[in-house]
Each structure stands twice: as structure tokens, then as C-alpha cells.
Coordinates of C-alpha atoms (C1' of nucleotides) in Angstrom, one line a residue:
Chain A
X3 CA 27.1 5.6 -7.0
X4 CA 25.9 3.0 -5.6
X5 CA 22.9 4.4 -4.8
X6 CA 22.3 5.3 -8.0
X7 CA 22.9 2.0 -9.4
X8 CA 20.6 0.9 -7.0
X9 CA 17.7 3.2 -7.7
X10 CA 17.6 2.8 -11.6
X11 CA 17.7 -0.7 -11.1
X12 CA 14.2 -0.6 -10.4
X13 CA 11.3 0.9 -11.9
X14 CA 8.5 2.6 -10.2
X15 CA 6.0 -0.5 -10.5
X16 CA 8.5 -2.3 -8.5
X17 CA 8.6 0.2 -6.2
X18 CA 4.9 0.8 -5.3
X19 CA 4.6 -3.0 -5.0
X20 CA 7.1 -2.9 -1.9
X21 CA 5.5 0.2 -0.7
X22 CA 2.3 -1.4 -0.9
X23 CA 3.3 -4.5 0.8
X24 CA 4.3 -2.1 3.7
X25 CA 1.5 -0.8 3.6
X26 CA -0.3 -2.9 6.4
X27 CA 0.0 -3.1 9.8
X28 CA -0.4 -7.2 10.2
X29 CA 2.6 -6.9 7.3
X30 CA 4.4 -4.3 9.1
X31 CA 4.3 -6.1 12.4
X32 CA 5.6 -9.4 10.4
X33 CA 8.3 -7.7 8.9
X34 CA 9.6 -6.1 12.2
X35 CA 9.8 -9.7 13.7
X36 CA 11.8 -11.2 11.0
X37 CA 14.4 -8.0 11.0
X38 CA 14.3 -8.2 14.8
X39 CA 14.9 -12.1 15.0
X40 CA 15.9 -15.3 13.6
X41 CA 13.8 -16.8 10.6
X42 CA 10.4 -17.9 12.0
X43 CA 8.1 -20.6 10.6
X44 CA 4.5 -19.6 9.8
X45 CA 3.0 -21.4 13.1
X46 CA 5.8 -19.1 15.1
X47 CA 4.8 -16.0 13.4
X48 CA 1.0 -16.8 13.8
X49 CA 1.6 -16.8 17.7
X50 CA 1.0 -13.8 19.2
X51 CA -1.5 -12.8 16.6
X52 CA -5.4 -12.7 16.6
X53 CA -5.2 -13.6 13.0
X54 CA -5.5 -17.2 11.7
X55 CA -2.4 -19.1 10.2
X56 CA -4.0 -18.7 6.9
X57 CA -4.5 -15.0 7.0
X58 CA -0.4 -14.9 7.7
X59 CA 0.2 -17.1 5.2
X60 CA -1.2 -15.0 2.8
X61 CA 0.4 -11.7 4.2
X62 CA 3.9 -13.5 3.8
X63 CA 3.1 -14.5 0.5
X64 CA 2.8 -10.8 -0.3
X65 CA 6.0 -9.6 1.3
X66 CA 7.2 -12.6 -0.7
X67 CA 6.3 -10.8 -3.8
X68 CA 8.0 -7.8 -3.0
X69 CA 10.9 -9.5 -2.0
X70 CA 10.9 -8.1 1.3
X71 CA 10.9 -11.6 2.7
X72 CA 12.2 -14.9 1.0
X73 CA 11.0 -18.4 2.6
X74 CA 12.8 -21.7 2.5
X75 CA 11.2 -25.1 3.1
X76 CA 12.9 -27.2 6.1
X77 CA 11.5 -30.4 6.7
X78 CA 7.4 -30.1 7.5
X79 CA 8.1 -26.2 8.1
X80 CA 8.7 -23.1 6.1
X81 CA 10.8 -20.6 7.4
X82 CA 11.1 -16.9 6.3
X83 CA 14.0 -14.7 6.6
X84 CA 13.9 -11.2 6.0
X85 CA 15.7 -9.4 2.7
X86 CA 17.3 -6.1 3.1
X87 CA 17.6 -5.4 -0.1
X88 CA 13.9 -4.1 -1.5
X89 CA 13.6 -1.9 1.6
X90 CA 17.2 -0.5 1.0
X91 CA 16.1 0.7 -2.4
X92 CA 12.9 1.9 -1.5
X93 CA 14.9 3.8 0.8
X94 CA 17.2 5.4 -2.0
X95 CA 14.3 6.3 -4.0
X96 CA 12.8 8.1 -1.2
X97 CA 16.2 10.2 -0.7
X98 CA 16.0 10.7 -4.4
X99 CA 12.6 12.3 -4.0
X100 CA 13.8 14.4 -0.9
X101 CA 16.9 15.6 -2.7
X102 CA 14.3 16.7 -5.8
X103 CA 12.1 18.5 -2.9
X104 CA 15.1 20.1 -2.0
X105 CA 16.2 21.3 -5.2
X106 CA 12.9 22.7 -5.9
X107 CA 12.7 24.6 -2.6
X108 CA 16.0 26.3 -3.3
X109 CA 14.9 27.1 -7.0
X110 CA 11.9 28.6 -5.7
X111 CA 13.8 30.5 -2.8
X112 CA 16.4 32.0 -5.4
X113 CA 13.2 32.7 -7.6
X114 CA 11.7 34.6 -4.9
X115 CA 15.1 36.5 -4.0
X116 CA 15.4 37.5 -7.8
Chain B
X27 CA 18.2 12.1 18.6
X28 CA 16.2 13.9 15.7
X29 CA 15.8 10.6 14.4
X30 CA 14.7 8.9 17.3
X31 CA 12.1 11.3 18.4
X32 CA 10.9 11.6 14.8
X33 CA 10.5 7.6 15.0
X34 CA 8.7 7.3 18.3
X35 CA 6.4 10.2 17.4
X36 CA 4.2 7.8 15.0
X37 CA 2.8 4.7 15.0
X38 CA 3.0 1.8 12.7
X39 CA -0.6 2.4 11.8
X40 CA 0.4 5.2 10.7
X41 CA 3.5 4.2 9.1
X42 CA 1.3 1.8 7.1
X43 CA -1.0 4.5 6.1
X44 CA 2.3 6.6 4.3
X45 CA 3.4 3.1 2.9
X46 CA 0.1 2.4 1.5
X47 CA -0.5 5.6 -0.1
X48 CA 3.0 5.3 -1.9
X49 CA 1.8 1.8 -2.9
X50 CA 0.4 2.5 -6.2
X51 CA 1.9 4.0 -9.9
X52 CA -0.2 6.2 -10.2
X53 CA 0.3 8.4 -6.7
X54 CA 4.0 7.9 -6.8
X55 CA 3.7 9.5 -10.3
X56 CA 2.1 12.8 -8.5
X57 CA 4.6 12.7 -5.8
X58 CA 7.5 12.6 -8.1
X59 CA 5.8 15.7 -9.7
X60 CA 5.0 17.2 -6.6
X61 CA 8.3 16.6 -5.6
X62 CA 10.2 17.6 -8.5
X63 CA 8.3 20.6 -9.6
X64 CA 5.8 23.9 -8.5
X65 CA 2.3 23.3 -6.4
X66 CA 0.0 22.2 -8.7
X67 CA -3.4 22.3 -9.6
X68 CA -5.5 19.2 -9.8
X69 CA -6.2 20.0 -13.7
X70 CA -2.7 20.5 -14.3
X71 CA -1.9 17.0 -12.7
X72 CA -4.1 15.5 -14.8
X73 CA -2.7 16.6 -17.6
X74 CA -0.7 13.8 -19.4
X75 CA -2.3 11.0 -17.5
X76 CA -5.0 9.0 -18.9
X77 CA -7.0 8.7 -16.3
X78 CA -9.7 11.2 -15.5
X79 CA -10.0 14.4 -13.2
X80 CA -11.9 12.4 -10.5
X81 CA -9.7 9.7 -10.3
X82 CA -6.6 11.9 -9.9
X83 CA -8.3 13.6 -7.5
X84 CA -9.6 10.4 -5.4
X85 CA -5.2 9.6 -5.5
X86 CA -4.7 13.4 -4.5
X87 CA -7.1 12.9 -1.1
X88 CA -5.3 9.3 -0.1
X89 CA -1.9 10.9 -0.2
X90 CA -3.7 14.2 1.5
X91 CA -5.0 11.6 4.5
X92 CA -0.8 10.5 4.9
X93 CA -0.2 14.1 4.7
X94 CA 2.3 13.3 1.9
X95 CA 0.7 16.5 0.3
X96 CA -1.2 19.3 1.2
X97 CA -3.7 21.4 -0.4
X98 CA -4.6 25.0 -0.7
X99 CA -7.7 26.6 -2.1
X100 CA -6.8 29.5 -4.2
X101 CA -8.9 30.9 -6.5
X102 CA -11.1 28.6 -8.6
X103 CA -8.5 26.2 -8.2
X104 CA -7.2 24.0 -5.6
X105 CA -3.4 23.6 -5.4
X106 CA -1.5 20.5 -4.0
X107 CA 1.9 20.6 -2.6
X108 CA 4.6 18.4 -1.6
X109 CA 4.9 17.9 2.1
X110 CA 8.3 16.4 3.0
X111 CA 7.8 15.1 6.6
X112 CA 5.6 12.1 6.8
X113 CA 8.5 10.6 3.8
X114 CA 11.3 11.6 6.0
X115 CA 9.8 9.5 8.8
X116 CA 9.2 6.6 7.4
X117 CA 12.8 6.4 5.9
X118 CA 14.0 7.0 9.6
X119 CA 11.4 3.9 10.5
X120 CA 13.3 1.9 7.7
X121 CA 16.4 2.9 8.7
X122 CA 15.8 1.4 12.4
X123 CA 14.4 -1.8 10.6
X124 CA 17.6 -2.0 8.5
X125 CA 19.5 -1.1 11.8
X126 CA 17.3 -4.1 13.7
X127 CA 18.7 -6.6 10.5
X128 CA 22.0 -5.6 11.2
X129 CA 22.3 -6.4 14.7
X130 CA 20.4 -9.5 14.3
X131 CA 22.8 -10.6 12.1
X132 CA 25.6 -9.7 14.0
X133 CA 24.0 -11.8 16.6
X134 CA 23.7 -14.7 14.4
X135 CA 27.3 -14.6 13.4
X136 CA 28.8 -14.3 16.8
X137 CA 26.7 -17.2 17.6
X138 CA 28.1 -19.0 14.7
X139 CA 31.4 -18.3 15.5
X140 CA 30.8 -19.3 19.3
Chain C
dA6 C1' -24.6 38.8 -18.5
dT7 C1' -22.6 34.7 -20.8
dA8 C1' -19.3 31.2 -21.5
dT9 C1' -15.8 28.8 -19.9
dT10 C1' -12.6 26.9 -16.5
dA11 C1' -11.6 24.3 -12.1
dT12 C1' -13.4 22.0 -8.7
dG13 C1' -16.7 18.9 -5.6
dC14 C1' -20.1 15.8 -5.2
dA15 C1' -22.9 11.1 -5.6
dA16 C1' -23.9 7.1 -7.8
dC17 C1' -22.4 3.1 -9.8
dC18 C1' -19.4 -0.7 -11.3
dT19 C1' -15.8 -4.0 -11.4
dC20 C1' -11.7 -6.5 -9.2
dC21 C1' -8.8 -7.0 -5.6
dT22 C1' -7.6 -7.4 -0.7
dG23 C1' -8.1 -9.5 4.3
dG24 C1' -10.6 -12.4 6.2
dT25 C1' -13.0 -17.0 7.6
dT26 C1' -13.6 -22.2 7.4
dA27 C1' -13.3 -26.7 5.6
dC28 C1' -10.4 -30.2 4.1
dA29 C1' -5.8 -32.2 2.4
dT30 C1' -1.3 -33.8 2.5
dA31 C1' 3.6 -34.0 4.2
dA32 C1' 6.7 -34.6 8.1
dT33 C1' 7.4 -35.7 12.3
dA34 C1' 7.1 -37.9 17.5
dT35 C1' 5.2 -41.4 20.1
Chain D
dA12 C1' 1.0 -48.0 12.7
dT13 C1' -0.6 -43.8 14.4
dA14 C1' -1.0 -39.5 16.3
dT15 C1' 0.2 -34.8 16.0
dT16 C1' 2.3 -31.0 14.0
dA17 C1' 3.2 -27.6 9.9
dT18 C1' 1.8 -26.4 5.6
dG19 C1' -0.8 -26.3 1.4
dT20 C1' -5.3 -25.5 -1.2
dA21 C1' -9.8 -24.1 -2.1
dA22 C1' -13.6 -21.9 -1.6
dC23 C1' -16.4 -18.2 0.2
dC24 C1' -17.4 -13.1 2.1
dA25 C1' -17.7 -8.4 2.9
dG26 C1' -16.2 -4.5 2.2
dG27 C1' -12.5 -1.3 0.1
dA28 C1' -9.8 0.5 -4.1
dG29 C1' -9.8 2.7 -8.2
dG30 C1' -12.3 3.6 -12.0
dT31 C1' -15.9 5.9 -14.4
dT32 C1' -20.4 9.0 -16.0
dG33 C1' -23.5 12.4 -14.5
dC34 C1' -24.7 16.5 -12.9
dA35 C1' -24.0 20.8 -9.8
dT36 C1' -21.6 24.9 -8.6
dA37 C1' -18.0 28.6 -7.7
dA38 C1' -14.7 31.4 -10.0
dT39 C1' -13.0 33.9 -13.8
dA40 C1' -12.6 35.6 -18.7
dT41 C1' -14.9 37.8 -22.7

DNA sequence: ATATTATGCAACCTCCTGGTTACATAATAT
DNA sequence: ATATTATGTAACCAGGAGGTTGCATAATAT
């Protein structure tokens, strides 16, 4: 029930945005870092990357537009934190697609058997 | 166990490719059609879309590169079918990320409480 | 044999993406 | 006060994405 509510609350356009945000290795790495650890500043998130701080910032904005992360200004640094909701939503959507496929398979199977 | 196997079988690069393929409304629509219905030809998949057949073909190639669909030539038409595996894999990956986040939350909570 | 249908392939165009460098400003540390 | 650190903003660039048109070819229908 919760699942259905969550699924229908978003449109395909919005799912596409979230998927697109996840469709980049650098951003997947950022998401992994943030899901695994504390909220972090841009400088912290840039450490260990080959990219410039500005590049990382742009990636973070993409993730923020998709609501996958939130940013809060804290003094001179802006801390980014993971938000699990959009990912939960696209997971539900993928479940929905998989279910549709299972039903399709069942239909094809019963068609063959008849 | 199966989940873990599946998850570790793919790298972040590969997940990114699948997410990127899903990160477009037109392609999400194609995936929905194919998961919901029979394998279909390019012409069939173009029907109802505003785009040209060639544009749809390009989108199908992107989905095919991500292994989300397979194509089989049948006479003069090439039929595309849904393949559930890559989507199952990225779903597992998202589960993994969510779990990491849950653990992080638990850690933060116990830190606050201590 | 010929017309029709389904597809493949290539060239081209525009806009977006992912990256850079350079400079400005805000907050903190000394 | 001054230096340092963290970030914001802007201009710029190369390449890729998403779309088109045009033409060639393979398979089927008449």
C-alpha cells in the first residue's frame, strides 16, 4: 500500500531525473560516500577525487536537483547529506516494472500452454 | 546470498550505464511498453510516439547496450524484448546503498545517545 | 516483376554535459 | 588586521546526446 502511494506520487519525468542523476560514475561514488558516512562538505567530498572542486560541485547540484542529497550551509562550508526517499521511490518503480514483466511472462506462458 | 553475488558481479561503471539508460523519459516509456507487453518491432514501438523511427532506434540501442532489452532479427523486422536482469541488479545495488544508509543512521543515533 | 514495408546507415544540427581556469567573496584562524 | 580556507560564480571548451533528413537495402505482399 505504501509502495503504491509512493509510486503514483511521482511521474515518469521525475523518475527519469533521478535515474539520470545516478547515471554517472562520479555521482554514484558521491552517493555511496554520503550513504555510507556522515554529511560532508564539498572539500571533503573532493578529496580523493581527480576532479576539481568545481566539477564535484556541479555533480552535487545534479544530485540535489534530483533530491538525492540535501545541502545545508554551516558556517563557511555547505554540508551535503543523503536523502533516501527518491531512491526508495525509483526502487518501487523498478519493482513495478518487474512485476509487469512477471505478469507478461505468465500470460505468454498460459498462451503457449492453451 | 543471491543478492550479494549479483551485486558484486557488476561494477559501478556498469550500474552507471544502466541508470543512464533509464534516465530518459522516452526510454522509460519504451521499457514500460516492453515490460508490459509482447516483444515488439521498431515500427510498433514508434507508433504513438512523436519521434521518428530513427530516433526510437537510437534509444533502443542505448537500452540494448545496457542489456535492458535484447533484439532478435525476425524476417524483415527486428523484435525487441525486455530483459529483467540488469534492472534486478541495479535494484539490488540500490538496496545495498539504502542498507548502508540505515547503518549510518543507526551509528549516528547511538553516537548521539552515548 | 513490382510495390510496399521494415530496417540500416550516414551526415548533419543544436543543445547539454562534464570538465576546466580564473576571479570574487564569506567565514574562520592566527 | 591578515592570512587561510571553503565556497560561489562565470566564461569557456570539447565531445556526446538526442533529434532530424535522405538514401540504400532486405523481406514480404500483390
